[in-house]
Every structure is written in structure tokens, then in C-alpha cells.
């Protein structure tokens, strides 16, 4: 946040970008579903509480390494659930998209570029 606030961006322009980001989240509907752009859904508590006004994508790579963690370090589903909970909470706070990819499989990385 400090870095973004230090940029020489007009306050009204910054507000506009923050409003656009919030609106894009409020208008979101699942791909293939019909949505009504006239209805803005409310943002629940904790969602976009830190609106930086820029779209953010969080990409978790090498998800295939989870099996090694289970085998070598005795990680359990509870460990992975806790890790994912923290990552998701962070993403909700900033309105970030979250992607889990396995770099060994081309469709995963190709999807990310779209």
C-alpha cells in the first residue's frame, strides 16, 4: 500500500480505479452463468478490505509437490487446509484472483496466460 500511495497518481483517478475494481467483483458471475450488470452484489466482510485499485493474481505453482510434502514431511490434509485458508484470506482482502498450477502440465500454464 505504501508504494502505491507514493506513486504520483491523481486522487480522483485512484478512487476511480478502486471503484472499478470493487464493481468488477460485485458484478462477477460464474462463466456461462447469466448475470445482471445492473445489480451490484454487496461485498462481504473482509472482501476487498484493502482496495489497491489494481487487479492482482496470486499464483501457487508446483502444486504437484504436495505429495512430496505428505510423504517426506508428514503433512496432512489439515496442514494443507490451513495453508490454503491463509492464502484465500489474503486474496479476499486484496480482491486477488487465486490460481493453483502444476508447471509440468501445459494446459495449466496456458490457462493462466488467458
Coordinates of C-alpha atoms in Angstrom, one line a residue:
X1 CA 0.0 0.0 0.0
X2 CA 2.8 2.4 0.9
X3 CA 4.3 2.0 -2.6
X4 CA 1.1 2.6 -4.4
X5 CA 0.3 5.7 -2.3
X6 CA 3.8 7.1 -3.1
X7 CA 3.1 7.0 -6.8
X8 CA 2.1 10.3 -8.4
X9 CA -1.4 9.3 -9.2
X10 CA -4.2 11.8 -9.0
X11 CA -6.5 11.1 -6.0
X12 CA -9.7 11.1 -8.2
X13 CA -8.0 8.7 -10.7
X14 CA -7.0 6.4 -7.8
X15 CA -10.6 6.5 -6.4
X16 CA -11.9 5.6 -9.9
X17 CA -9.6 2.6 -10.2
X18 CA -10.6 1.4 -6.7
X19 CA -14.3 1.8 -7.6
X20 CA -13.8 -0.1 -10.9
X21 CA -12.1 -3.0 -9.1
X22 CA -14.9 -3.1 -6.5
X23 CA -17.6 -3.0 -9.2
X24 CA -15.9 -5.8 -11.2
X25 CA -16.1 -8.0 -8.1
X26 CA -19.7 -7.1 -7.3
X27 CA -20.8 -7.8 -10.9
X28 CA -18.9 -11.2 -11.1
X29 CA -20.8 -14.3 -12.1
X30 CA -19.6 -17.7 -12.9
X31 CA -18.5 -18.3 -16.5
X32 CA -21.5 -19.5 -18.5
X33 CA -24.0 -18.1 -16.0
X34 CA -26.2 -15.2 -16.9
X35 CA -25.7 -12.2 -14.7
X36 CA -27.4 -8.8 -14.4
X37 CA -24.9 -6.0 -14.6
X38 CA -27.5 -3.6 -13.1
X39 CA -27.4 -5.5 -9.8
X40 CA -24.3 -5.0 -7.6
X41 CA -23.8 -7.7 -5.1
X42 CA -22.6 -6.5 -1.6
X43 CA -19.0 -7.3 -0.7
X44 CA -19.0 -9.4 2.5
X45 CA -16.8 -8.5 5.5
X46 CA -13.1 -9.0 4.8
X47 CA -13.5 -8.9 1.0
X48 CA -11.5 -6.1 -0.7
X49 CA -10.8 -4.5 2.7
X50 CA -7.5 -3.3 1.2
X51 CA -8.5 -2.0 -2.2
X52 CA -5.4 -1.0 -4.0
X53 CA -7.2 -0.3 -7.3
X54 CA -5.2 -2.8 -9.3
X55 CA -6.1 -6.3 -10.3
X56 CA -3.9 -8.8 -8.5
X57 CA -3.3 -12.5 -9.3
X58 CA -1.8 -14.9 -6.8
X59 CA -0.3 -18.0 -8.5
X60 CA 0.6 -21.0 -6.4
X61 CA 3.0 -23.1 -8.5
X62 CA 4.3 -26.6 -8.2
X63 CA 1.2 -27.9 -6.5
X64 CA 2.3 -31.4 -7.5
X65 CA 4.9 -31.0 -4.7
X66 CA 2.1 -31.6 -2.2
X67 CA 2.6 -35.3 -2.5
X68 CA 6.2 -35.0 -1.6
X69 CA 5.3 -32.9 1.5
X70 CA 2.8 -35.6 2.5
X71 CA 5.4 -38.4 2.1
X72 CA 8.6 -36.8 3.3
X73 CA 7.4 -34.3 5.9
X74 CA 4.2 -36.0 7.1
X75 CA 1.9 -33.1 6.0
X76 CA -1.8 -33.9 6.4
X77 CA -4.9 -32.5 4.8
X78 CA -5.2 -30.3 7.9
X79 CA -1.9 -28.7 7.1
X80 CA -2.9 -28.0 3.5
X81 CA -6.3 -26.7 4.6
X82 CA -4.6 -24.2 7.0
X83 CA -2.2 -23.1 4.3
X84 CA -5.0 -22.6 1.8
X85 CA -7.1 -20.8 4.3
X86 CA -4.4 -18.2 4.8
X87 CA -3.8 -17.8 1.1
X88 CA -7.5 -17.4 0.4
X89 CA -7.9 -14.9 3.3
X90 CA -5.1 -12.8 1.8
X91 CA -6.7 -13.0 -1.7
X92 CA -10.1 -11.9 -0.4
X93 CA -8.5 -9.0 1.5
X94 CA -7.0 -7.6 -1.7
X95 CA -9.6 -8.9 -4.2
X96 CA -7.0 -11.1 -5.8
X97 CA -7.6 -14.0 -8.2
X98 CA -6.1 -17.3 -7.0
X99 CA -4.6 -19.9 -9.3
X100 CA -3.1 -23.3 -8.4
X101 CA -1.0 -24.6 -11.3
X102 CA 1.3 -27.5 -12.0
X103 CA 4.0 -26.2 -14.3
X104 CA 4.6 -29.7 -15.7
X105 CA 1.2 -29.7 -17.4
X106 CA 0.9 -27.2 -20.3
X107 CA -2.8 -26.7 -20.1
X108 CA -2.4 -25.2 -16.6
X109 CA 0.1 -22.6 -17.6
X110 CA -1.7 -21.9 -20.9
X111 CA -4.9 -21.2 -18.9
X112 CA -3.0 -18.7 -16.7
X113 CA -2.0 -16.6 -19.7
X114 CA -5.6 -16.2 -20.7

